[in-house]
Coordinates of C-alpha atoms and ligand atoms in Angstrom, one line a residue:
M160 CA 87.6 101.4 153.2
I161 CA 88.0 104.4 151.2
G162 CA 91.2 105.2 149.3
E163 CA 94.4 102.8 149.9
V164 CA 97.7 104.3 150.2
T165 CA 100.0 103.4 147.4
G166 CA 103.7 103.0 147.6
G167 CA 106.1 103.8 150.7
G168 CA 108.1 107.0 150.6
P169 CA 111.5 108.6 152.2
G170 CA 112.0 108.9 155.7
S171 CA 110.1 105.5 156.3
G172 CA 110.9 104.0 159.6
G173 CA 112.3 107.4 161.3
L174 CA 111.5 108.3 164.7
T175 CA 109.6 111.4 164.0
R176 CA 106.5 111.2 161.6
P177 CA 106.4 113.5 158.6
R178 CA 104.0 116.5 158.8
L179 CA 100.3 116.4 158.0
L180 CA 99.8 119.9 156.7
V181 CA 96.3 121.3 156.8
V182 CA 95.6 124.0 154.0
S183 CA 92.4 126.2 154.8
G184 CA 91.1 129.6 153.8
P185 CA 88.1 130.6 151.8
S186 CA 86.4 129.4 148.6
G187 CA 88.0 131.0 145.5
V188 CA 91.3 131.8 147.4
G189 CA 92.8 129.1 145.0
K190 CA 93.6 126.4 147.3
S191 CA 93.1 123.9 144.6
S192 CA 95.5 125.3 142.2
V193 CA 98.0 125.7 145.0
V194 CA 97.9 122.2 146.2
S195 CA 98.1 121.1 142.7
E196 CA 101.5 123.0 142.0
L197 CA 102.7 121.6 145.5
R198 CA 101.7 118.0 144.4
R199 CA 103.9 118.5 141.2
L200 CA 106.9 119.9 143.3
L201 CA 106.7 117.0 145.8
P202 CA 105.1 113.9 144.2
E203 CA 105.8 111.6 147.3
L204 CA 103.4 114.0 149.1
Y205 CA 100.2 112.3 150.2
F206 CA 97.0 114.3 149.4
S207 CA 93.7 113.5 151.2
V208 CA 90.7 112.6 149.0
S209 CA 87.7 113.7 150.9
V210 CA 84.3 112.3 151.0
T211 CA 81.4 114.6 150.3
T212 CA 77.4 114.8 149.6
R213 CA 77.8 117.6 147.2
P214 CA 77.2 116.2 143.6
P215 CA 80.0 115.8 141.1
R216 CA 81.0 119.5 139.0
S217 CA 81.6 118.9 135.5
G218 CA 85.2 117.5 135.1
E219 CA 85.6 116.1 138.5
N220 CA 85.6 112.2 139.0
D221 CA 84.7 109.8 141.6
G222 CA 87.7 108.6 143.7
E223 CA 90.3 111.4 142.3
H224 CA 88.5 114.7 143.2
Y225 CA 86.3 113.4 146.0
H226 CA 84.7 109.9 147.2
F227 CA 80.9 111.0 146.0
V228 CA 78.4 109.5 148.7
D229 CA 75.0 110.0 149.7
D230 CA 73.9 111.0 153.3
A231 CA 73.4 107.6 154.5
A232 CA 76.5 106.6 153.6
F233 CA 78.1 109.7 154.9
D234 CA 76.4 109.1 158.2
R235 CA 77.7 105.4 158.2
L236 CA 81.4 106.5 157.9
I237 CA 80.9 108.9 161.1
T238 CA 79.7 105.9 163.1
S239 CA 82.2 103.7 162.1
G240 CA 84.8 106.4 163.0
E241 CA 86.4 106.5 159.9
L242 CA 86.7 110.1 159.4
L243 CA 89.2 112.2 161.1
E244 CA 87.1 115.2 160.7
H245 CA 84.1 116.2 159.2
A246 CA 81.7 119.3 158.7
E247 CA 79.0 120.9 156.7
Y248 CA 79.8 123.6 154.1
A249 CA 77.1 125.5 152.0
G250 CA 74.8 122.9 152.4
Y251 CA 76.8 119.6 151.9
R252 CA 78.6 117.6 154.2
Y253 CA 82.4 116.8 153.7
G254 CA 84.9 114.8 155.6
T255 CA 88.4 113.5 155.5
P256 CA 89.1 109.6 155.5
R257 CA 91.4 108.6 158.7
G258 CA 93.0 105.6 157.6
P259 CA 94.7 106.5 154.4
V260 CA 96.2 109.7 155.9
E261 CA 97.5 107.8 159.2
R262 CA 98.9 105.0 156.7
A263 CA 100.5 107.7 154.7
L264 CA 102.1 109.3 157.9
D265 CA 103.1 106.0 159.1
S266 CA 104.7 105.0 155.8
G267 CA 106.8 108.2 155.7
R268 CA 104.9 110.2 153.3
P269 CA 103.8 113.8 154.5
A270 CA 100.2 114.4 154.2
V271 CA 97.9 117.2 153.0
L272 CA 94.3 117.8 153.8
E273 CA 92.7 121.0 152.0
I274 CA 89.4 121.6 154.1
E275 CA 87.5 124.2 155.7
L276 CA 87.6 126.0 159.2
A277 CA 85.6 123.9 161.1
G278 CA 87.2 120.9 160.0
A279 CA 90.9 122.3 160.6
R280 CA 89.7 123.0 163.8
Q281 CA 89.0 119.2 164.4
V282 CA 92.4 118.1 163.0
R283 CA 94.0 120.7 165.6
K284 CA 92.6 118.7 168.2
A285 CA 92.6 115.1 167.2
M286 CA 96.5 115.8 165.6
P287 CA 98.1 118.5 167.8
E288 CA 101.1 118.1 165.6
A289 CA 99.5 119.1 162.2
V290 CA 100.7 122.4 161.0
L291 CA 97.8 124.6 160.1
V292 CA 98.1 127.1 156.7
M293 CA 95.9 129.7 155.8
L294 CA 95.4 130.6 152.4
T295 CA 94.5 134.3 152.0
P296 CA 93.6 136.5 149.0
P297 CA 96.0 139.4 148.2
T298 CA 92.7 141.4 149.0
W299 CA 89.0 140.7 149.6
R300 CA 88.4 142.6 146.2
E301 CA 90.5 139.8 144.4
L302 CA 88.4 137.1 146.2
V303 CA 84.9 138.7 145.1
D304 CA 86.2 138.7 141.6
R305 CA 87.6 135.4 141.7
L306 CA 84.4 134.2 143.2
T307 CA 82.3 135.8 140.7
A308 CA 84.4 135.1 137.5
R309 CA 84.5 131.3 138.1
G310 CA 80.8 131.3 137.0
T311 CA 80.0 127.6 138.3
E312 CA 77.9 128.8 140.8
D313 CA 74.5 131.2 140.7
P314 CA 74.7 134.6 142.7
A315 CA 73.1 133.3 145.7
V316 CA 75.7 130.5 146.2
V317 CA 78.1 133.1 145.6
A318 CA 76.9 135.7 148.0
R319 CA 76.8 132.5 150.9
R320 CA 80.3 131.8 149.9
L321 CA 81.3 135.3 150.5
E322 CA 79.8 135.2 153.9
T323 CA 81.7 132.2 154.8
A324 CA 84.9 133.7 153.5
E325 CA 84.5 136.2 155.9
R326 CA 84.0 134.2 158.8
E327 CA 87.0 132.1 157.8
L328 CA 89.3 134.9 157.2
S329 CA 88.3 136.4 160.8
A330 CA 90.0 133.0 162.2
R331 CA 93.4 133.7 160.9
D332 CA 94.8 133.8 164.4
E333 CA 94.0 130.1 165.2
F334 CA 96.6 129.2 162.3
D335 CA 100.4 128.4 162.4
T336 CA 100.9 130.2 159.6
L337 CA 99.5 132.6 157.0
V338 CA 100.4 132.5 153.0
V339 CA 99.0 135.1 150.7
N340 CA 98.3 133.4 147.4
A341 CA 99.4 136.3 145.0
D342 CA 101.0 133.9 142.9
V343 CA 100.3 130.3 142.7
R344 CA 104.0 129.0 142.4
S345 CA 105.3 131.2 145.2
A346 CA 102.4 130.2 147.6
A347 CA 103.0 126.4 146.6
R348 CA 106.7 126.8 147.1
E349 CA 106.0 128.4 150.6
L350 CA 103.9 125.2 151.6
L351 CA 106.8 123.3 150.5
T352 CA 109.3 125.0 152.8
L353 CA 106.6 124.4 155.6
I354 CA 106.6 120.6 154.9
T355 CA 110.3 119.9 154.0
G356 CA 111.7 123.0 155.9
D357 CA 114.1 123.4 153.1
T358 CA 114.5 127.0 151.8
S359 CA 116.4 126.3 148.5
T360 CA 113.5 125.6 146.3
Ligands
5GP89 P1 84.1 122.7 147.2 O1 82.7 122.2 147.1 O2 84.1 123.8 146.6 O3 85.1 121.5 146.5 O4 84.5 122.6 148.6 C1 83.7 123.5 149.7 C2 84.7 123.5 150.8 O5 85.0 122.2 151.5 C3 86.2 124.1 150.5 O6 86.4 125.1 151.6 C4 87.2 122.9 150.9 O7 88.3 123.1 151.2 C5 86.2 122.1 151.7 N1 86.4 121.0 152.1 C6 86.7 120.1 151.1 N2 86.9 118.6 151.6 C7 86.7 118.7 152.8 C8 86.8 117.7 154.0 O8 87.1 116.6 153.8 N3 86.4 118.1 155.1 C9 86.1 119.6 155.5 N4 86.0 119.7 156.9 N5 86.3 120.6 154.5 C10 86.4 120.1 153.3

């Protein structure tokens, strides 16, 4: 079993489940920064830790940024029904462990998944009550600059991610809300409002 949820949260025992927020958007749009800021604003939020076959980047820790597994282990998770959704992205596989998300929601904690388009579509089907948000760059040029400046990938990988980005952005109509990431704090506050419904922050 992957990733236990620790602690309960406000609202336990209520009739309605708290929200499941799915944050999607192209690589380089700043999903991780926005979601980190959101966690700072709402510490009781459960942030799903995905499983991936991608090797760790420098500074990434197993169990914290991802659960890093090999293909065989990933296959076993699919077969045993432990993944809420899974998809392939830029040559590697990614998936959301189902149990921790369900336990978080059951215990009253809102949950956030930061996943790509194919996975977001699967969550839409499996959990229609989920709120799907697409994070978009202010301009296409900005996305190209951000992806190039990151410098962690070689040019072929950047080119492939831009192609994927174009495809992901063209699916914007499938999402409940678009949030433009012109500024990390403002974008995070918009997400917070979607979760809490509170517009005073
Ligand atoms: P990265 O390799 O840059 O960490 O992530 C690549 C892409 O995979 C990003 O768009 C990220 O949102 C997405 N991703 C991360 N975890 C998951 C997951 O569990 N499921 C799906 N479908 N996509 C994921």
